[in-house]
Short mmCIF file of C-alpha atoms and ligand atoms in Angstrom, two decimals:
data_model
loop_
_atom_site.label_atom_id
_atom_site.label_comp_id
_atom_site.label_asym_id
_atom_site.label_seq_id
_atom_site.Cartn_x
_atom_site.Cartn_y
_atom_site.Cartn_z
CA UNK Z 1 8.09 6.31 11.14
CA UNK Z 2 6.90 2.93 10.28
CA UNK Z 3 4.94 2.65 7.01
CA UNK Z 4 2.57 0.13 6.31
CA UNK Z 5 2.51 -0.47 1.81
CA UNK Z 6 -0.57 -2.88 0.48
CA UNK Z 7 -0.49 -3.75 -2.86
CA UNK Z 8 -2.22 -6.42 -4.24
CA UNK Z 9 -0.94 -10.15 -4.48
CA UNK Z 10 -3.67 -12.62 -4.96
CA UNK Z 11 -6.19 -9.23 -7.29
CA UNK Z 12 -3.48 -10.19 -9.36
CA UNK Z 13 0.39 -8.63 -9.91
CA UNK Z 14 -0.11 -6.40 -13.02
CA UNK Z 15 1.04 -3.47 -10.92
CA UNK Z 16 4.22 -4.76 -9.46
CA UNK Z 17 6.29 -2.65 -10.57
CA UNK Z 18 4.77 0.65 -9.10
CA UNK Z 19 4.93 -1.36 -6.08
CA UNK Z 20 8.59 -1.49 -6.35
CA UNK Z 21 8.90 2.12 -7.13
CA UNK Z 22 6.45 3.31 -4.29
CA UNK Z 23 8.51 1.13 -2.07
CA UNK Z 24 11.45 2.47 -3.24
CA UNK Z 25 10.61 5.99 -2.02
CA UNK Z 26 9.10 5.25 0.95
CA UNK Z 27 12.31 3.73 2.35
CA UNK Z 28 13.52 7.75 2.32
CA UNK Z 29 10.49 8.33 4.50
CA UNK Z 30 10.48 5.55 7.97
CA UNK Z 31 10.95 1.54 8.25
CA UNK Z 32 8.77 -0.02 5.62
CA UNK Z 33 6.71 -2.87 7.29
CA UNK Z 34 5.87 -4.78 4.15
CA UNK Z 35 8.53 -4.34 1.48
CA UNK Z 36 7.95 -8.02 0.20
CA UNK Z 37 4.33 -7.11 -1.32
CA UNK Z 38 6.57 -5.00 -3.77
CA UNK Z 39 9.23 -8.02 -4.56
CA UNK Z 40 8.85 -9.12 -8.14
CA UNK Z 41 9.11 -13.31 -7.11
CA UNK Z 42 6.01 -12.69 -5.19
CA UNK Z 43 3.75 -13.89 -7.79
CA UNK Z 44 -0.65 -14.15 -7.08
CA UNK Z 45 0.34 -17.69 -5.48
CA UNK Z 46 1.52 -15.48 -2.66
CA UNK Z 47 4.37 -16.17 -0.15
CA UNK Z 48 5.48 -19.84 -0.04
CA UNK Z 49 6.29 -21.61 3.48
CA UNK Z 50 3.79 -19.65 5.82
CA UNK Z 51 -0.41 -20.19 6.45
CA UNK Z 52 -2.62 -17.68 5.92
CA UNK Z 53 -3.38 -17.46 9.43
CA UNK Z 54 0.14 -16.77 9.82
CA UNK Z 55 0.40 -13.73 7.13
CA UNK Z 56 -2.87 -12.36 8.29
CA UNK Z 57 -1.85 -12.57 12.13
CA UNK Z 58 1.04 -10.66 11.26
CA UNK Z 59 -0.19 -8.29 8.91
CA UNK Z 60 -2.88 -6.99 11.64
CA UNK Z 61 -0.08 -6.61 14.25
CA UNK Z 62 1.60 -4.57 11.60
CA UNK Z 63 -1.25 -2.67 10.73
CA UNK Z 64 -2.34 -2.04 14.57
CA UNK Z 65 1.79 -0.66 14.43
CA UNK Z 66 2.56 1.55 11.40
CA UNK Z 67 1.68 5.30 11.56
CA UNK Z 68 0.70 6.04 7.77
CA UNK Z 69 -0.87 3.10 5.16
CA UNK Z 70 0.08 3.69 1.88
CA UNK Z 71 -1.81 1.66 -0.60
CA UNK Z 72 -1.33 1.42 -4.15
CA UNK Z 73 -5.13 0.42 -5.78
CA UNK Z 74 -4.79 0.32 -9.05
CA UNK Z 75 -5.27 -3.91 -9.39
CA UNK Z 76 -8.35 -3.87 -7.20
CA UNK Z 77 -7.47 -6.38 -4.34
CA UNK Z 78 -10.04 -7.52 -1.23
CA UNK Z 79 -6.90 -7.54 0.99
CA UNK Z 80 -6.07 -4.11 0.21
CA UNK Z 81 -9.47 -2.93 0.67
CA UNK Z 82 -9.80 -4.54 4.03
CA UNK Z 83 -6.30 -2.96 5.10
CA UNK Z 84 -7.45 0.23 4.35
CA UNK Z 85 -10.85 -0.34 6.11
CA UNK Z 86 -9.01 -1.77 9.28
CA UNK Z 87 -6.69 1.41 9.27
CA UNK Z 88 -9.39 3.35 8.80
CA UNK Z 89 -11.08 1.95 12.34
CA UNK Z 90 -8.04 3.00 14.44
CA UNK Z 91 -7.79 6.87 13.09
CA UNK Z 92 -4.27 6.59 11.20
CA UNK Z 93 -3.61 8.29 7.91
CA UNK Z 94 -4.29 6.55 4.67
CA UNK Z 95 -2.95 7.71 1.32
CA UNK Z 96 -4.00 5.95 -1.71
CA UNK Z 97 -2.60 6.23 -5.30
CA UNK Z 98 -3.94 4.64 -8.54
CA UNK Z 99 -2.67 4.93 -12.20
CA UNK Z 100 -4.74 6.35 -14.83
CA UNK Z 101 -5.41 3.64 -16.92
CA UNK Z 102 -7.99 2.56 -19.53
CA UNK Z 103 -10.19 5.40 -17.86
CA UNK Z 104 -10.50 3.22 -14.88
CA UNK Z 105 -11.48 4.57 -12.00
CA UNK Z 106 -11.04 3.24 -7.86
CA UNK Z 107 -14.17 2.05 -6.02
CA UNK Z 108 -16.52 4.43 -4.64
CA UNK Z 109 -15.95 2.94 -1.13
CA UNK Z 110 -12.17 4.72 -1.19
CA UNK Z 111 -12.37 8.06 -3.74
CA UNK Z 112 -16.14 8.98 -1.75
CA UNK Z 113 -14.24 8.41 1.55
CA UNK Z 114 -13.37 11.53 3.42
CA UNK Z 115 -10.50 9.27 5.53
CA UNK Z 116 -8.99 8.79 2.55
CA UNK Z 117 -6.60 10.99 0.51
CA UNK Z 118 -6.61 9.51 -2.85
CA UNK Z 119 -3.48 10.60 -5.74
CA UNK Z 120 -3.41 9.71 -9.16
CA UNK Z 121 -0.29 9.03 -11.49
CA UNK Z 122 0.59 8.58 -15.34
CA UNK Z 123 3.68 7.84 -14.79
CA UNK Z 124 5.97 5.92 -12.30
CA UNK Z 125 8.37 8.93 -12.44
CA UNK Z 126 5.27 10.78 -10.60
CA UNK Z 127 5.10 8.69 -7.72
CA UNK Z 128 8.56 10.66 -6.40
CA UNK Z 129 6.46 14.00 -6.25
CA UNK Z 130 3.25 12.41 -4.84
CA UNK Z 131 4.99 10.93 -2.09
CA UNK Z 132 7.48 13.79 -0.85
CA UNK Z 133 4.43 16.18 -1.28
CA UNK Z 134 2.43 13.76 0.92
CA UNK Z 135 5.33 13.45 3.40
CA UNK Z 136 6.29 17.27 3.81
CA UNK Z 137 2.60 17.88 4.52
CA UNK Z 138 2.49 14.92 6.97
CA UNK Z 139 5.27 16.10 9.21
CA UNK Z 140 4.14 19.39 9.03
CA UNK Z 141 0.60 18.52 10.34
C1 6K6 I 1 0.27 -17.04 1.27
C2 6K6 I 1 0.10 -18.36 0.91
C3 6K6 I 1 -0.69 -18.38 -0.15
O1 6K6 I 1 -1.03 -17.07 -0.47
C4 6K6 I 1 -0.43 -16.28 0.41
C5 6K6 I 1 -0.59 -14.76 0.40
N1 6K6 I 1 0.53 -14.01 0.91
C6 6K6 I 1 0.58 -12.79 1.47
N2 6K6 I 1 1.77 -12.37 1.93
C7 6K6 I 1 1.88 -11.15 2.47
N3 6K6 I 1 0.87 -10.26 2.58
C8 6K6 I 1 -0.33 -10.63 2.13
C9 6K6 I 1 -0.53 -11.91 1.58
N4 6K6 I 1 -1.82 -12.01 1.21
C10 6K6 I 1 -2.39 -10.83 1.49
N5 6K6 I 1 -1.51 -9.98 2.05
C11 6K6 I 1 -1.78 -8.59 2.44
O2 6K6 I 1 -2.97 -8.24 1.78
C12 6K6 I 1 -0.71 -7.62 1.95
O3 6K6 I 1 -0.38 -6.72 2.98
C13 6K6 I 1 -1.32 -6.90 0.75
O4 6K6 I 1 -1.32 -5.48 0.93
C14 6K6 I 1 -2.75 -7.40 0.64
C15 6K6 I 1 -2.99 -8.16 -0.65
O5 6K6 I 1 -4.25 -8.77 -0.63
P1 6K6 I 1 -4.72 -9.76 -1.83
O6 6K6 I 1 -6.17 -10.01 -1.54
O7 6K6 I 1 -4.51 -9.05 -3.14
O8 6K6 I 1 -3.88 -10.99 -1.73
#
């Protein structure tokens, strides 16, 4: 299974380390297309060495690829959101999670989305649960 993980990079990195965590797990569940968004040197300067055109070239291919986009949307992020809009337009699975934080809440434009599937966390020790609950469901379906 090839997963597609957004996370955000440039909506800043305050997050980074669910991203590693969420990454982390996935890699029991298929090929991970993007495990850099999760690396902690990839600061809100973003990758060093390629163009955008390059990264977002690549990132559509990738998205056009995976079979499941996992997003993590607690640091709202415009690339994230347009990820999970693009997804969204070819009919593949989309699971989002957020942490609880501040009583923050995600936009309307992803928890009001019936595409969506939206899971919330406290803790990074929850993200285990959330995602093998997610994935037994997935293969079952
Ligand atoms: C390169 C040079 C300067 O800044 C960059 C940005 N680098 C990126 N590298 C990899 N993926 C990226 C990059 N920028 C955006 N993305 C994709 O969008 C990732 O798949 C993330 O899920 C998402 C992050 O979007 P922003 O808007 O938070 O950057």
């Amino acid at each position: 299974m090839k997963i597609y993980f957004a996370g955000s990079i440039k909506g800043g990195r305050n997050n980074q380390d669910s991203y590693e965590m969420i990454v982390h797990e996935l890699k029991k569940y298929g090929k991970v297309l993007t495990e850099h968004v999760a690396d902690k040197s990839l600061t809100d300067k973003g990758e060093m060495g390629v163009t955008d055109k390059y990264i977002f070239q690549r990132d559509t291919k990738w998205l056009r690829e995976c079979d499941v986009l996992i997003a993590e949307i607690t640091t709202p992020s415009l690339g994230v959101g347009y990820e999970i809009g693009y997804v969204e337009t070819l009919k593949k699975p989309i699971l989002c999670l957020y942490r609880k934080i501040d009583g923050k809440s995600p936009s309307a434009m992803i928890s009001g989305n019936p595409s969506v599937k939206i899971s919330s966390y406290n803790e990074l020790a929850e993200i285990q649960k959330i995602l093998s609950k997610y994935f037994i469901s997935f293969v079952s379906n």
